[in-house]
Amino acid sequence: MHRLLPLVFLFASSALAAPLQSRVLVVSFQSLGLSPETMGRVGDTLRTELSAQQWVPIDGAETQRVLRAASMCGEDVECLATLGQRADARWVLAWGFGKIGSSYLFTSLLVETASSTKRSTFTEKVASADADAGPLARSAVSALFQNVSRAAAPSAETSGRRLLAPTLASAGVGVAATALTVIFGVLAATNYGQLQTALPAEQARLTGQQRTWNLVADVSLGTAIAAGATALVLFILGAPAQPTPAEVRP
């Protein structure tokens, strides 16, 4: 039984990871000449269609808390990606709907949150905003996700800072060595003052102690300099790699 636990844990982790890679935040960034009820209906239809196509839309109640920020973002990709990251979404489907003359224009874009990249766009003109939004949502979701892979987003190891552990270790050694340098430097200075006024019987002991404190302070100082330089080099070499968009698949 105990031997099966790791397998059960691995299976559960994989099952939980898959939906996370498919989570989609649906937000509207523009509404011109349309009622809130119409906008809400279209948003709900988009989420329904995402579910039908095996994606995982974030429910409308959770989306409400980012809608105001989405209207301020407009079509700014980095701003929309930030909203997606806050909502733990892999994708952001941002859309706008407005009246243009006697017809209505629906515009949308798909943003990958991990790389802050606009992956696709979709635009369609419709005669009425009160018509069934199902066909429009179906066309939008199919077009936006047509060439999108469900592969995992770039991991922290590839998109985040590299060499973090050795950098922190070197910095820690440098801090510790600096502290020792200060401590033994103070001891050496204090001992030197005592040596200047010591009786002949105490001078031999204080002289030996002075050599020890000086040696330890010098070694600590050298270690602090070397560790600091190493940490700086590792920090520069470990700069985050530029994220690349996930490989597209038809």
XYZ file of C-alpha atoms in Angstrom:
250
model
C 0.000 0.000 0.000
C 2.753 2.443 0.924
C 4.504 1.714 -2.379
C 1.408 2.909 -4.235
C 1.285 6.300 -2.509
C 3.977 7.938 -4.705
C 2.133 6.762 -7.831
C -1.168 8.070 -6.512
C 0.444 11.415 -5.665
C 2.039 11.655 -9.128
C -1.260 10.886 -10.833
C -3.122 13.439 -8.727
C -0.487 16.097 -9.386
C -0.710 15.498 -13.121
C -4.480 15.648 -13.037
C -4.420 18.953 -11.205
C -1.697 20.465 -13.389
C -3.554 19.938 -16.657
C -6.547 22.179 -15.846
C -4.214 24.893 -14.596
C -2.543 25.016 -18.011
C -6.004 25.419 -19.613
C -7.374 28.145 -17.331
C -8.682 31.127 -19.291
C -9.623 34.531 -17.894
C -12.357 36.160 -20.005
C -12.530 39.948 -19.637
C -14.100 42.742 -21.659
C -12.018 45.844 -22.307
C -14.494 47.949 -24.278
C -18.240 48.465 -24.577
C -19.776 51.053 -26.915
C -23.541 51.400 -27.149
C -24.268 48.088 -25.423
C -26.040 47.464 -22.135
C -24.298 45.718 -19.215
C -26.796 42.878 -19.608
C -25.734 42.303 -23.207
C -22.048 42.415 -22.303
C -22.622 39.955 -19.452
C -24.527 37.596 -21.759
C -21.760 37.615 -24.366
C -19.115 37.031 -21.690
C -21.054 34.091 -20.272
C -21.475 32.648 -23.769
C -17.734 32.868 -24.367
C -17.058 30.999 -21.123
C -19.637 28.357 -22.061
C -18.005 27.867 -25.439
C -14.542 27.602 -23.840
C -15.837 24.786 -21.647
C -17.352 23.094 -24.688
C -13.940 23.166 -26.383
C -12.226 21.612 -23.343
C -10.722 24.795 -21.895
C -11.229 25.890 -18.278
C -12.771 29.372 -18.064
C -12.605 31.187 -14.732
C -16.167 31.645 -13.496
C -17.916 34.967 -13.897
C -18.040 35.759 -10.179
C -14.275 35.489 -9.875
C -13.841 37.518 -13.038
C -15.857 40.447 -11.687
C -13.043 41.562 -9.430
C -10.721 42.223 -12.399
C -13.221 43.698 -14.861
C -12.589 47.289 -13.792
C -8.851 46.848 -14.203
C -9.453 45.224 -17.598
C -11.320 48.303 -18.849
C -8.306 50.388 -17.807
C -5.921 47.993 -19.590
C -7.685 48.286 -22.930
C -5.743 46.164 -25.394
C -2.385 46.567 -23.627
C -0.919 43.062 -23.689
C 1.353 43.354 -20.642
C -1.445 44.815 -18.542
C -3.827 42.017 -19.547
C -1.121 39.420 -18.846
C -0.737 40.837 -15.339
C -4.471 40.373 -14.759
C -4.166 36.781 -15.927
C -1.272 36.106 -13.569
C -3.243 37.490 -10.633
C -6.120 35.179 -11.520
C -3.814 32.144 -11.927
C -4.853 31.879 -15.571
C -2.644 30.559 -18.366
C -4.551 32.602 -20.964
C -6.505 35.861 -21.135
C -9.285 36.180 -23.682
C -9.933 39.925 -23.858
C -12.766 41.238 -25.965
C -14.661 44.377 -26.877
C -18.065 44.970 -28.440
C -19.321 48.224 -29.880
C -21.811 49.745 -32.250
C -20.344 50.997 -35.508
C -22.992 52.748 -37.590
C -25.910 50.365 -38.056
C -23.911 47.222 -37.175
C -21.811 45.941 -34.264
C -18.129 45.083 -34.211
C -16.748 42.327 -31.995
C -12.963 42.332 -31.447
C -10.920 39.951 -29.314
C -7.365 38.871 -28.613
C -5.697 35.996 -26.809
C -2.802 36.727 -24.444
C -0.441 34.171 -22.939
C 0.203 35.324 -19.380
C 3.564 33.593 -18.841
C 5.272 35.404 -21.716
C 2.991 38.491 -21.976
C 2.531 37.629 -25.645
C -0.451 38.265 -27.904
C -1.004 34.916 -29.586
C -3.980 35.611 -31.871
C -6.813 38.013 -32.693
C -10.364 37.691 -33.989
C -12.740 40.331 -35.363
C -16.252 39.951 -36.702
C -19.057 42.331 -37.629
C -22.616 41.339 -36.701
C -25.934 42.904 -37.595
C -27.461 42.772 -34.110
C -26.110 42.569 -30.571
C -29.318 40.938 -29.362
C -28.954 37.855 -31.574
C -27.830 34.510 -30.188
C -24.176 34.969 -29.205
C -23.445 31.247 -29.529
C -22.214 31.266 -33.154
C -20.098 34.368 -32.514
C -18.525 32.838 -29.399
C -17.904 29.560 -31.218
C -16.139 31.313 -34.076
C -14.104 33.504 -31.718
C -12.875 30.683 -29.467
C -12.098 28.401 -32.418
C -10.113 31.111 -34.201
C -8.242 32.370 -31.131
C -7.166 28.905 -29.972
C -6.715 27.342 -33.414
C -2.906 27.213 -33.277
C -2.465 27.157 -29.516
C -0.787 24.269 -27.739
C -2.004 23.016 -24.385
C 1.611 22.344 -23.357
C 2.769 23.617 -19.992
C 3.779 27.235 -19.669
C 7.502 28.081 -19.353
C 8.678 26.937 -15.946
C 10.384 29.087 -13.340
C 13.673 27.335 -14.193
C 13.597 28.626 -17.773
C 11.743 31.932 -17.443
C 12.898 32.961 -13.982
C 16.342 33.735 -12.561
C 18.919 30.971 -12.967
C 21.803 30.032 -10.647
C 19.777 31.381 -7.753
C 20.949 28.810 -5.181
C 24.721 29.265 -5.746
C 24.265 33.042 -5.919
C 22.525 33.101 -2.549
C 25.090 30.705 -1.092
C 28.002 32.883 -2.234
C 26.293 35.986 -0.919
C 25.710 34.244 2.419
C 29.372 33.282 2.696
C 30.327 36.858 1.870
C 28.052 38.262 4.585
C 29.371 35.793 7.169
C 32.993 36.497 6.230
C 32.379 40.242 6.427
C 30.916 39.834 9.917
C 33.971 37.806 10.996
C 36.271 40.459 9.534
C 34.584 43.134 11.621
C 34.594 41.013 14.796
C 38.237 39.975 14.597
C 39.254 43.438 13.417
C 37.783 44.871 16.606
C 39.482 42.147 18.681
C 42.810 42.858 16.992
C 42.494 46.604 17.594
C 41.574 46.052 21.242
C 44.418 43.569 21.735
C 46.878 45.986 20.124
C 45.917 48.699 22.587
C 46.476 46.310 25.498
C 49.804 45.233 24.008
C 51.134 48.801 24.046
C 50.695 49.087 27.830
C 51.213 45.444 28.849
C 53.814 44.288 31.354
C 56.766 42.298 29.963
C 55.282 39.077 31.372
C 52.067 39.577 29.335
C 53.620 40.766 26.083
C 54.468 37.312 24.741
C 50.875 36.090 25.175
C 49.359 39.272 23.756
C 51.784 39.250 20.812
C 50.777 35.696 19.858
C 47.120 36.606 20.255
C 47.650 39.687 18.079
C 49.083 37.545 15.283
C 46.079 35.183 15.499
C 43.489 37.983 15.401
C 45.274 39.680 12.500
C 45.485 36.416 10.527
C 41.829 35.555 11.038
C 40.740 39.092 10.113
C 42.890 39.021 6.940
C 41.585 35.584 5.887
C 37.988 36.649 6.564
C 38.474 39.810 4.526
C 39.906 37.851 1.589
C 37.040 35.352 1.793
C 34.474 38.161 1.881
C 35.969 39.778 -1.224
C 36.136 36.473 -3.126
C 32.602 35.447 -2.136
C 31.206 38.866 -3.018
C 32.863 38.802 -6.429
C 31.575 35.252 -7.046
C 28.039 36.235 -6.050
C 28.166 39.227 -8.409
C 29.347 37.092 -11.332
C 26.675 34.450 -10.660
C 24.036 37.175 -10.371
C 24.982 38.526 -13.797
C 25.192 35.081 -15.409
C 21.887 34.043 -13.835
C 19.841 36.846 -15.375
C 16.397 35.556 -16.470
C 16.344 34.106 -19.939
C 14.023 35.870 -22.338
C 10.819 33.790 -22.497
C 9.852 32.456 -25.889
C 6.273 31.825 -26.913
C 5.126 28.240 -26.495
C 5.493 26.115 -29.580
C 2.396 26.394 -31.707
C 0.656 23.313 -32.958
C -2.063 23.169 -35.587
